[in-house]
Coordinates of C-alpha atoms in Angstrom, one line a residue:
Chain Z
M1 CA 39.7 92.8 153.3
S2 CA 41.9 90.7 151.1
A3 CA 45.1 91.5 152.6
T4 CA 43.7 90.3 155.9
I5 CA 43.3 86.9 154.8
T6 CA 47.3 85.5 154.5
A7 CA 47.8 81.6 154.5
G8 CA 47.8 81.6 158.1
T9 CA 44.4 82.7 158.6
V10 CA 42.5 80.3 156.2
P11 CA 40.3 77.8 157.9
G12 CA 41.4 74.4 158.0
P13 CA 44.9 72.4 157.9
A14 CA 47.8 74.3 156.9
K15 CA 48.8 74.1 153.1
D16 CA 51.4 71.7 152.5
L17 CA 53.0 72.7 149.6
Q18 CA 54.9 69.5 148.9
A19 CA 51.8 67.5 149.3
A20 CA 49.9 69.9 146.6
R21 CA 52.7 69.7 144.3
A22 CA 52.7 65.8 144.4
L23 CA 49.0 65.8 144.1
G24 CA 49.1 68.2 140.9
R25 CA 51.8 65.9 139.6
R26 CA 49.7 62.9 140.0
R27 CA 46.9 64.3 138.7
H28 CA 48.6 65.3 135.6
R29 CA 50.3 61.9 135.4
V30 CA 46.7 60.2 135.5
N31 CA 45.4 62.6 132.8
V32 CA 48.2 61.9 130.6
V33 CA 48.0 58.1 130.8
I34 CA 44.4 58.3 130.3
K35 CA 44.6 60.3 127.3
V36 CA 47.4 57.5 125.9
L37 CA 45.0 54.9 126.7
C38 CA 42.6 56.6 124.9
V39 CA 44.8 57.4 121.5
L40 CA 45.4 53.6 121.6
A41 CA 41.8 52.5 121.6
T42 CA 41.4 54.5 118.8
I43 CA 44.3 53.4 117.2
I44 CA 43.2 49.5 117.7
G45 CA 39.8 50.7 116.3
L46 CA 41.3 51.9 113.2
L47 CA 44.0 48.9 112.9
L48 CA 40.8 46.4 113.2
L49 CA 39.0 48.1 109.9
A50 CA 42.5 48.2 108.1
S51 CA 43.1 44.5 109.0
I52 CA 39.7 43.7 107.7
L53 CA 40.0 45.7 104.4
F54 CA 43.4 44.4 104.0
T55 CA 42.6 40.7 104.6
L56 CA 39.9 41.1 101.9
V57 CA 41.9 42.7 99.1
W58 CA 45.2 40.4 99.7
R59 CA 43.0 37.1 99.6
G60 CA 40.5 38.4 97.7
A61 CA 42.0 40.4 94.5
T62 CA 44.0 37.5 93.5
G63 CA 40.9 35.5 92.5
L64 CA 39.5 38.4 91.0
S65 CA 38.7 37.9 87.1
L66 CA 36.2 38.2 84.3
V67 CA 35.2 34.6 85.1
V68 CA 34.0 35.7 88.2
F69 CA 31.3 38.2 86.7
T70 CA 30.5 35.8 83.7
Q71 CA 30.4 32.2 84.8
T72 CA 27.9 30.6 87.2
T73 CA 28.8 28.7 90.3
K74 CA 29.9 25.3 89.6
P75 CA 31.2 22.3 91.2
P76 CA 34.6 22.4 92.8
G77 CA 37.5 22.5 90.2
S78 CA 35.5 23.6 87.2
N79 CA 36.5 27.2 87.1
G80 CA 33.1 28.8 88.1
G81 CA 32.3 31.9 88.9
L82 CA 29.4 34.0 90.9
L83 CA 27.1 35.0 88.3
N84 CA 24.1 34.0 89.7
A85 CA 24.8 35.2 93.2
I86 CA 25.5 38.5 92.2
V87 CA 22.1 38.4 90.2
G88 CA 20.3 37.1 92.9
T89 CA 21.8 39.8 95.3
L90 CA 20.8 42.4 93.1
I91 CA 17.4 41.3 92.4
Q92 CA 16.8 40.5 95.9
T93 CA 18.3 43.8 97.2
G94 CA 16.5 45.6 94.9
L95 CA 13.1 43.9 95.1
G96 CA 13.7 44.1 99.1
T97 CA 14.1 48.0 98.8
L98 CA 11.1 48.7 96.5
I99 CA 8.8 46.6 98.8
G100 CA 10.3 48.0 102.2
A101 CA 11.2 51.8 101.3
P102 CA 7.5 53.1 100.4
I103 CA 6.2 51.3 103.5
G104 CA 8.9 52.9 105.7
L105 CA 8.3 56.3 103.7
M106 CA 4.8 56.2 104.9
V107 CA 5.2 55.3 108.4
G108 CA 8.0 58.1 108.8
T109 CA 5.6 60.5 107.3
Y110 CA 2.7 59.5 109.7
L111 CA 5.2 59.7 112.5
A112 CA 6.4 63.3 111.5
E113 CA 3.1 64.5 109.9
Y114 CA 0.0 63.0 111.3
G115 CA 0.7 61.3 114.6
R116 CA 3.1 63.8 116.7
G117 CA 2.2 63.0 120.3
S118 CA -0.6 60.0 119.9
P119 CA -0.6 56.7 121.6
L120 CA -0.9 55.1 118.4
A121 CA 2.4 57.0 117.0
N122 CA 4.2 56.5 120.1
A123 CA 3.8 52.9 120.0
V124 CA 4.9 52.8 116.4
R125 CA 7.9 54.7 117.0
F126 CA 9.0 52.3 119.5
V127 CA 8.5 49.4 117.6
S128 CA 10.2 50.6 114.8
D129 CA 13.1 51.3 117.0
V130 CA 13.2 47.6 118.3
L131 CA 12.8 46.3 115.0
L132 CA 15.9 48.6 113.8
S133 CA 18.4 46.5 116.0
A134 CA 16.5 43.2 116.4
P135 CA 18.4 39.9 115.3
S136 CA 18.2 39.6 111.8
I137 CA 18.1 35.7 112.0
L138 CA 14.8 36.1 113.5
I139 CA 13.2 38.1 110.7
G140 CA 14.3 35.0 108.5
L141 CA 12.7 32.8 110.8
F142 CA 9.6 34.7 111.1
V143 CA 9.2 35.0 107.1
Y144 CA 9.8 31.1 106.8
E145 CA 6.9 30.4 109.1
L146 CA 4.8 33.0 107.2
V147 CA 5.8 32.3 103.5
V148 CA 7.9 29.7 103.1
E149 CA 6.1 27.0 105.3
P150 CA 2.4 27.9 104.0
F151 CA 3.5 28.3 100.4
G152 CA 5.5 25.2 100.0
G153 CA 9.1 25.7 99.6
F154 CA 12.1 28.1 99.7
S155 CA 11.7 31.3 97.2
G156 CA 13.3 34.2 96.1
I157 CA 10.2 36.4 97.0
A158 CA 10.6 35.3 100.4
G159 CA 13.8 36.3 100.5
C160 CA 12.6 39.7 99.0
L161 CA 10.1 40.2 101.8
A162 CA 12.7 39.4 104.8
L163 CA 14.9 42.0 103.2
A164 CA 12.2 44.2 103.2
V165 CA 11.3 43.8 107.0
L166 CA 14.7 44.8 107.4
V167 CA 14.7 48.0 105.3
I168 CA 11.5 49.4 106.9
P169 CA 12.8 50.7 110.4
I170 CA 15.7 52.3 108.7
V171 CA 13.9 54.4 106.2
V172 CA 11.4 55.1 109.2
R173 CA 13.9 56.9 111.4
T174 CA 15.8 59.0 108.7
T175 CA 12.3 60.1 106.9
E176 CA 10.9 60.9 110.1
D177 CA 14.2 62.9 111.5
M178 CA 14.4 64.6 108.0
L179 CA 10.8 65.7 107.9
Q180 CA 11.0 67.2 111.3
L181 CA 13.9 69.3 110.4
I182 CA 11.9 71.1 107.6
S183 CA 11.1 74.7 108.8
P184 CA 7.3 75.5 109.7
S185 CA 7.7 78.5 107.3
L186 CA 7.9 76.2 104.2
R187 CA 5.0 74.4 104.7
E188 CA 2.9 77.5 106.2
A189 CA 3.6 79.3 103.0
A190 CA 2.2 76.0 101.0
V191 CA -0.7 76.0 103.0
A192 CA -1.3 79.3 102.6
L193 CA -1.6 79.1 99.0
G194 CA -4.4 76.6 99.4
A195 CA -2.6 73.2 99.0
P196 CA -4.0 70.5 100.7
K197 CA -1.9 68.5 103.2
W198 CA -1.1 65.6 101.3
T199 CA 0.2 67.9 98.5
V200 CA 2.2 69.9 100.8
I201 CA 3.8 66.9 102.2
V202 CA 4.3 65.3 98.8
L203 CA 5.4 68.1 96.7
I204 CA 7.2 70.1 99.4
C205 CA 7.9 68.5 102.2
Y206 CA 9.6 65.3 100.3
R207 CA 11.5 67.6 98.1
A208 CA 12.9 69.4 100.8
A209 CA 13.5 66.2 102.7
K210 CA 15.2 64.3 99.6
D211 CA 18.7 64.3 100.4
G212 CA 17.9 63.1 103.8
I213 CA 15.5 60.2 102.5
V214 CA 17.7 58.9 99.8
T215 CA 20.4 58.7 102.3
G216 CA 18.6 56.6 104.5
I217 CA 17.3 54.4 101.7
L218 CA 21.0 54.2 100.5
L219 CA 22.1 53.1 103.9
A220 CA 19.3 50.4 104.1
I221 CA 20.6 49.0 100.6
A222 CA 24.0 48.7 102.3
R223 CA 22.6 47.0 105.3
I224 CA 20.5 44.1 103.5
A225 CA 23.0 43.9 100.6
G226 CA 25.1 42.1 103.0
E227 CA 22.7 40.3 105.3
T228 CA 23.1 36.5 105.3
A229 CA 21.0 35.1 108.2
P230 CA 17.4 36.2 107.0
L231 CA 18.3 34.6 103.7
L232 CA 19.2 31.2 104.9
F233 CA 15.8 30.3 105.6
T234 CA 14.1 32.3 102.7
S235 CA 15.6 32.1 99.6
L236 CA 18.0 29.5 100.5
G237 CA 20.7 29.8 98.1
N238 CA 20.9 28.1 94.7
L239 CA 24.1 26.8 92.9
N240 CA 22.3 26.8 89.3
W241 CA 21.2 29.7 87.4
S242 CA 17.5 30.7 88.1
I243 CA 16.3 34.3 88.6
S244 CA 12.7 32.8 88.9
L245 CA 11.3 34.7 92.2
T246 CA 9.4 31.4 93.3
Q247 CA 12.5 29.1 93.1
P248 CA 15.4 29.1 95.8
M249 CA 17.4 32.0 94.9
A250 CA 21.3 32.2 95.1
S251 CA 22.7 35.5 96.7
L252 CA 26.6 36.5 97.4
P253 CA 26.5 36.4 101.2
V254 CA 24.8 32.7 101.3
T255 CA 27.1 31.8 98.9
I256 CA 30.0 32.9 100.7
Y257 CA 29.0 31.4 103.6
Q258 CA 28.4 28.0 102.0
Y259 CA 32.1 28.4 99.8
A260 CA 34.0 29.8 102.8
G261 CA 33.1 26.5 105.0
S262 CA 34.1 24.2 102.3
A263 CA 37.1 22.1 102.0
F264 CA 38.0 22.8 98.1
D265 CA 40.5 25.6 97.7
D266 CA 38.9 27.1 94.8
W267 CA 35.5 27.5 96.7
V268 CA 37.2 29.4 99.4
Q269 CA 39.1 31.4 96.9
L270 CA 35.7 32.6 95.1
A271 CA 34.3 33.2 98.8
W272 CA 37.2 35.7 99.5
V273 CA 36.4 37.1 95.9
G274 CA 32.8 37.4 96.9
A275 CA 33.4 39.1 100.3
L276 CA 35.8 41.7 98.8
L277 CA 32.8 42.3 96.2
I278 CA 30.1 42.8 98.9
T279 CA 32.4 44.9 101.3
V280 CA 33.4 47.1 98.6
G281 CA 29.9 47.7 97.7
V282 CA 28.6 47.9 101.0
L283 CA 31.0 50.5 102.2
A284 CA 31.0 52.7 99.1
L285 CA 27.3 53.0 99.5
N286 CA 27.7 53.8 103.2
I287 CA 30.3 56.7 102.1
V288 CA 28.2 58.0 99.2
A289 CA 25.1 58.0 101.4
R290 CA 27.1 60.1 104.2
F291 CA 28.4 62.3 101.4
A292 CA 24.8 63.0 100.3
L293 CA 23.9 64.0 103.5
R294 CA 26.7 66.0 104.2
A295 CA 26.4 68.2 101.0
R296 CA 23.4 69.2 102.4
S297 CA 24.0 70.2 106.4
Chain Y
M1 CA -15.9 81.4 80.0
Q2 CA -12.4 81.5 81.4
Q3 CA -13.3 82.3 84.7
A4 CA -15.7 78.9 84.5
V5 CA -12.7 77.0 83.6
A6 CA -10.6 78.2 86.3
L7 CA -13.7 78.1 88.7
S8 CA -14.4 74.1 88.0
A9 CA -10.5 73.7 87.8
S10 CA -10.5 74.7 91.6
R11 CA -13.4 72.8 92.5
A12 CA -11.8 69.9 90.9
S13 CA -8.7 70.7 93.0
R14 CA -10.6 71.0 95.7
R15 CA -12.4 67.6 95.5
G16 CA -9.0 66.4 94.7
A17 CA -8.1 67.7 98.3
S18 CA -10.9 66.3 99.9
I19 CA -10.4 62.9 98.4
G20 CA -6.7 63.3 98.5
D21 CA -6.4 64.0 102.1
P22 CA -8.1 61.4 103.6
I23 CA -6.7 58.6 101.5
F24 CA -2.9 60.0 102.0
A25 CA -3.6 60.2 105.7
G26 CA -5.4 56.6 105.9
L27 CA -2.3 55.2 103.8
A28 CA 0.0 56.7 106.3
R29 CA -1.7 55.4 109.2
A30 CA -2.0 52.1 107.9
S31 CA 1.5 51.8 107.3
G32 CA 2.1 52.5 110.9
V33 CA -0.3 50.0 112.3
L34 CA 1.3 47.6 109.7
V35 CA 4.5 48.2 111.4
L36 CA 2.9 47.2 114.7
L37 CA 1.2 44.3 113.0
L38 CA 4.9 42.9 111.8
L39 CA 6.1 43.1 115.4
G40 CA 3.0 41.2 116.6
S41 CA 3.1 38.6 114.2
L42 CA 6.8 38.3 114.5
I43 CA 6.2 37.2 118.0
L44 CA 3.1 35.1 117.5
S45 CA 4.8 33.0 114.5
L46 CA 7.9 32.4 116.7
F47 CA 5.7 31.5 119.5
V48 CA 3.1 29.3 117.7
G49 CA 6.0 27.6 115.8
G50 CA 7.9 27.0 118.7
L51 CA 4.8 25.7 120.9
P52 CA 5.2 21.9 120.2
A53 CA 8.8 22.1 121.9
F54 CA 7.3 24.1 124.8
R55 CA 4.5 21.6 125.3
Q56 CA 6.7 18.4 125.0
F57 CA 9.4 20.0 127.3
G58 CA 7.7 22.5 129.2
A59 CA 9.3 25.1 131.1
G60 CA 12.1 23.0 131.6
F61 CA 13.0 23.6 127.8
L62 CA 14.5 27.0 129.2
F63 CA 17.3 25.3 131.6
S64 CA 17.6 21.7 130.1
V65 CA 21.2 21.6 128.9
T66 CA 20.4 18.5 126.8
W67 CA 20.3 18.6 123.0
D68 CA 20.0 15.1 121.3
P69 CA 18.6 14.8 118.1
V70 CA 18.7 11.2 118.1
R71 CA 16.8 10.8 121.3
Q72 CA 14.4 13.6 120.2
V73 CA 15.0 15.6 123.3
F74 CA 16.0 19.5 123.5
G75 CA 16.4 22.0 125.5
A76 CA 17.8 25.4 125.4
G77 CA 20.1 25.7 128.1
V78 CA 23.7 25.2 126.7
S79 CA 22.7 28.1 123.8
V80 CA 21.1 30.4 126.4
Y81 CA 24.2 30.0 128.3
G82 CA 26.3 30.5 125.5
T83 CA 24.3 33.6 124.0
L84 CA 24.4 35.4 127.4
L85 CA 28.2 34.5 128.3
T86 CA 29.7 35.4 124.8
S87 CA 27.7 38.7 124.9
V88 CA 28.3 39.9 128.4
L89 CA 32.1 38.8 127.6
A90 CA 31.8 40.7 124.5
L91 CA 30.8 43.9 126.3
I92 CA 33.8 43.7 129.1
F93 CA 36.2 43.8 125.8
A94 CA 34.4 46.3 124.1
V95 CA 33.2 48.8 126.6
P96 CA 36.7 50.0 127.3
L97 CA 37.8 50.2 123.9
A98 CA 34.3 52.3 122.6
F99 CA 34.7 54.6 125.8
G100 CA 38.5 55.3 124.6
I101 CA 37.6 56.2 121.2
A102 CA 34.4 58.1 122.2
F103 CA 36.7 60.1 124.5
Y104 CA 39.3 60.8 122.1
L105 CA 37.1 61.7 119.4
T106 CA 34.9 64.3 121.5
E107 CA 37.7 65.8 123.8
L108 CA 41.4 64.8 122.4
A109 CA 41.1 64.6 118.3
P110 CA 42.0 67.8 116.5
S111 CA 38.8 69.0 114.7
W112 CA 40.2 68.3 111.7
L113 CA 41.1 64.5 112.3
R114 CA 37.3 64.0 114.1
R115 CA 35.3 63.7 111.1
P116 CA 37.7 61.1 109.2
V117 CA 38.2 58.9 112.5
G118 CA 34.5 58.9 113.2
T119 CA 33.6 58.0 109.5
A120 CA 36.2 55.1 110.1
I121 CA 34.8 53.8 113.1
E122 CA 31.2 54.0 111.7
L123 CA 32.3 52.1 108.4
L124 CA 33.3 49.2 111.0
A125 CA 29.5 49.0 112.1
A126 CA 28.8 48.8 108.2
V127 CA 31.0 45.7 107.2
P128 CA 28.4 42.7 107.0
S129 CA 28.4 40.2 109.7
I130 CA 29.9 37.2 107.2
I131 CA 32.7 39.3 106.7
Y132 CA 33.3 39.5 110.4
G133 CA 33.0 35.6 110.5
M134 CA 35.4 35.2 107.4
W135 CA 38.0 37.4 108.8
G136 CA 37.4 35.8 112.6
F137 CA 38.3 32.3 111.1
F138 CA 41.0 32.8 108.8
V139 CA 42.7 35.6 110.5
I140 CA 41.9 35.6 114.4
V141 CA 41.1 31.7 114.8
P142 CA 45.3 31.1 114.2
I143 CA 46.3 33.9 116.3
M144 CA 44.3 32.7 119.0
S145 CA 45.2 29.2 118.8
Q146 CA 49.2 29.8 118.3
Y147 CA 49.5 32.8 120.8
V148 CA 46.9 34.1 122.7
E149 CA 45.0 30.9 124.3
P150 CA 48.4 29.0 124.8
T151 CA 49.7 32.2 126.7
L152 CA 46.7 32.6 128.9
I153 CA 46.7 28.8 129.6
D154 CA 50.5 29.0 130.7
T155 CA 49.8 32.2 132.6
F156 CA 46.9 31.1 134.6
D157 CA 48.2 27.4 135.2
G158 CA 47.8 26.9 138.9
I159 CA 45.7 29.7 140.2
P160 CA 42.5 27.8 141.0
V161 CA 39.6 29.4 139.6
L162 CA 41.4 30.8 136.5
Q163 CA 42.9 27.8 135.4
D164 CA 39.6 26.0 134.9
L165 CA 38.2 29.1 133.0
F166 CA 41.5 29.5 130.6
A167 CA 41.9 25.7 130.3
G168 CA 41.7 23.0 127.2
P169 CA 43.3 22.5 124.0
P170 CA 44.2 25.8 122.1
F171 CA 41.9 25.2 118.9
G172 CA 41.2 29.1 118.4
T173 CA 37.6 28.6 117.9
G174 CA 35.1 28.6 121.0
L175 CA 33.2 31.0 123.1
F176 CA 36.4 33.2 123.8
T177 CA 37.1 33.9 120.5
A178 CA 33.3 34.4 119.5
A179 CA 33.4 37.1 122.2
M180 CA 36.2 38.7 121.1
I181 CA 34.5 38.8 117.3
L182 CA 31.4 39.9 119.0
A183 CA 33.4 43.0 120.7
V184 CA 34.8 44.3 117.4
M185 CA 31.6 44.3 116.0
V186 CA 29.6 46.2 118.6
V187 CA 32.5 48.5 119.7
P188 CA 31.5 51.1 116.6
F189 CA 28.0 51.0 117.8
I190 CA 28.7 51.9 121.5
A191 CA 31.5 54.1 120.5
A192 CA 28.9 56.3 118.0
T193 CA 26.4 56.3 120.8
M194 CA 28.8 57.4 123.6
R195 CA 30.1 60.1 121.2
D196 CA 27.0 61.5 120.5
V197 CA 25.7 61.8 124.2
F198 CA 28.9 63.3 125.0
E199 CA 28.4 65.9 122.6
T200 CA 25.1 66.8 124.2
V201 CA 26.8 67.9 127.4
P202 CA 26.6 72.0 127.6
P203 CA 29.9 73.4 126.8
V204 CA 29.7 75.8 129.8
F205 CA 29.6 73.0 132.1
K206 CA 33.0 71.9 130.8
E207 CA 34.3 75.4 130.5
S208 CA 33.5 75.8 134.2
A209 CA 35.5 72.7 135.0
Y210 CA 38.3 73.8 133.1
G211 CA 38.0 77.3 134.4
V212 CA 38.7 75.9 138.1
G213 CA 41.7 73.9 136.8
C214 CA 40.5 70.6 136.0
T215 CA 42.3 68.2 133.8
T216 CA 40.8 66.7 130.6
W217 CA 40.3 63.5 132.6
E218 CA 38.8 65.2 135.7
V219 CA 36.2 67.2 133.2
M220 CA 35.4 63.6 131.5
R221 CA 35.2 62.0 135.2
S222 CA 33.3 64.8 137.0
I223 CA 31.3 66.5 134.1
V224 CA 30.9 64.5 131.1
I225 CA 30.3 61.1 132.6
P226 CA 27.8 61.9 135.6
Y227 CA 25.8 64.4 132.8
T228 CA 25.4 61.2 130.2
R229 CA 25.6 58.5 132.7
V230 CA 22.2 57.2 132.0
S231 CA 22.5 57.4 128.3
V232 CA 25.9 55.7 128.4
V233 CA 24.2 52.9 130.1
G234 CA 21.4 53.0 127.3
G235 CA 24.5 52.8 124.6
I236 CA 26.1 49.6 126.3
M237 CA 22.5 47.9 126.5
L238 CA 22.1 48.8 122.3
G239 CA 25.5 47.3 121.8
L240 CA 24.2 44.2 124.3
G241 CA 21.2 43.7 122.1
R242 CA 23.3 43.6 118.9
A243 CA 25.6 41.1 120.1
L244 CA 22.7 38.7 121.6
G245 CA 21.5 38.2 118.4
E246 CA 24.5 38.2 115.9
T247 CA 24.5 35.1 114.0
M248 CA 27.2 34.9 111.3
A249 CA 30.2 35.8 112.8
V250 CA 29.7 33.7 115.5
T251 CA 28.7 30.7 113.6
F252 CA 32.1 30.6 112.0
V253 CA 34.1 30.8 115.1
I254 CA 32.3 29.4 117.9
G255 CA 32.8 25.6 117.0
N256 CA 29.1 24.3 117.6
A257 CA 29.2 22.0 120.7
D258 CA 25.9 21.0 122.5
R259 CA 27.6 21.2 126.0
I260 CA 28.4 23.3 128.7
S261 CA 31.9 23.2 130.1
P262 CA 33.6 25.5 132.6
S263 CA 36.7 26.5 130.1
L264 CA 36.3 29.7 127.9
F265 CA 38.6 28.1 125.3
S266 CA 35.9 25.3 124.9
S267 CA 33.2 25.1 121.7
G268 CA 29.6 26.0 122.5
N269 CA 26.7 27.7 120.9
T270 CA 24.5 30.8 120.9
I271 CA 20.7 30.8 120.1
A272 CA 21.4 32.3 116.7
S273 CA 24.3 30.0 115.9
I274 CA 22.4 27.0 116.7
V275 CA 19.6 28.1 114.5
A276 CA 21.5 29.0 111.3
L277 CA 23.5 25.3 111.7
E278 CA 20.9 23.2 112.6
F279 CA 18.2 24.4 110.3
P280 CA 19.4 22.8 107.3
E281 CA 18.9 19.5 109.4
S282 CA 15.3 20.3 110.6
P283 CA 12.4 19.2 108.2
A284 CA 9.5 21.0 108.5
G285 CA 7.3 19.7 110.9
S286 CA 9.6 18.1 113.1
L287 CA 10.1 18.6 116.7
K288 CA 13.8 19.8 116.3
L289 CA 12.4 22.6 114.1
A290 CA 9.7 23.5 116.9
S291 CA 12.8 23.6 119.1
L292 CA 14.8 26.2 117.0
L293 CA 11.6 28.3 116.7
A294 CA 11.0 28.0 120.6
L295 CA 14.7 29.0 121.0
G296 CA 14.1 31.8 118.3
F297 CA 11.1 33.0 120.5
I298 CA 13.5 33.3 123.9
L299 CA 16.2 34.9 121.8
F300 CA 13.6 37.4 120.9
V301 CA 12.0 37.8 124.1
I302 CA 15.7 38.8 125.5
S303 CA 16.7 40.9 122.8
F304 CA 13.4 42.7 123.2
I305 CA 13.8 43.7 127.0
V306 CA 17.5 44.8 126.2
L307 CA 16.6 46.8 123.5
A308 CA 13.6 48.1 125.0
I309 CA 15.7 49.3 128.1
S310 CA 18.1 50.9 126.0
R311 CA 15.7 53.2 123.7
T312 CA 14.0 54.3 127.1
L313 CA 17.5 55.3 128.2
L314 CA 18.6 57.0 125.2
R315 CA 15.4 58.6 123.8
P316 CA 15.1 61.8 126.0
R317 CA 18.9 62.4 125.3
L318 CA 19.1 61.4 121.6
K319 CA 17.6 60.2 118.9
V320 CA 19.3 57.0 118.5

């Protein structure tokens, strides 16, 4: 059968070997060109990251000294540091996480354990997904309207609340995903021993999903530690030493914002130091979070 | 006796269950409802806060290009224009770059390189917005004003439409530079999403295409992209949603001007940047503050629509 089919008897136009070779060469060329372009795109992406990191180290490392960590922000020319900004960022990030993470954990638990498939759960999941990418500046305006204006002034606690709102959807996402990964047999074993559902969730599921949940919280901390826009309208920033939650509170990002745009060289220098600190912190948290999750899977 | 203790203990624990279960379930459900309330009150507070501006200027607020604090006349036109222009321009820069990176990471990179390169790209997404602002202002703006913008102005000089788009003094700041910084910021989001959806293509589809002699690019074009088209659009929309509301980076480089001019190199505004820059000079209760809150409401509506579409397109294929 196969012997009867030759090039001449194949229906359609006769095969032009020359044209076929030319086509093959062109396909090969296109393939190579696209591949090279893709490699270039990746190199550009990596160079951008390298450029940012290099700029930060180049400009920031020269100003790094003990004074930065021991002195508060001072008027230009008087050798100030960033102590109040660093402490302010730690307080607001810490409290924001403490407020937001438990709520996010409970929402994630609800989505994974209680509300599967229910309309309410679908609505919550949708809203949480939208909040995850919603402009953070709007969260700031929201807390300004809700807390700052009615209670008469900018305050550290308002900053914490704004950051907490940002934490919730991040923790919701990772908690739900991690709880869904737990094998049913683990749950069934606990239920068979007579444990009530909430005990199963708290003692079995949370433990099994611990690494994933912790990863989510670390990523949330990394995200809010560098947030500036929501703090502009809530904790405002404070050039004096203050750790009172009812007073305006300094934070690294806001101080960087104020200093970087100033006309004083030593303030701009301090802004670069602050930028280096915050970026190193945020990237380190990200890497730690990734390793925590990877060790698991 | 021992039995009695055990019995009462087990009763106590059962009572604990009968109380504990509804309490825990109630707490979980209440937290879920709290998230809904959060979004509801977010919309409501921006709308109520912006109401005086909507009352004063009516629907014309959305299109009016006047922003005059002295005469107390405010309009959203300039900043809405700036927001949309910079975001769309950013996508034009970002999408090809992100596609190249995603293609490289899924099809081309040797397996030992995929994880480190992928992580580096994801770290780009983790860098705080304000750092992009400083980097943009101190590194990119000088490059733009000395090399890129003069070159573009010279190149397009004399070509009818383009010479108006690329005109004016090359300050380095402005809409074009803001769009470029935004592009750098959204590339990792789009690239990571594209990579994740490309990986959902069943290997047998690709193997069949390779089997009939397709090149890598042909497999990408004829198999991977058609299979993932909807999710790829979803990933791009996710990037758009991020770009629309980006504040600090844009604030540093956009130049803050309250007018629309045809040149891409001119200074401008986005909703987020004008809110951040003008807020300190807007006392509580003023019409200006109400206008800023109204702008916030408009931004929320735009990004909500974009993010909702993005999520609808992405969710079936991928948990993003």
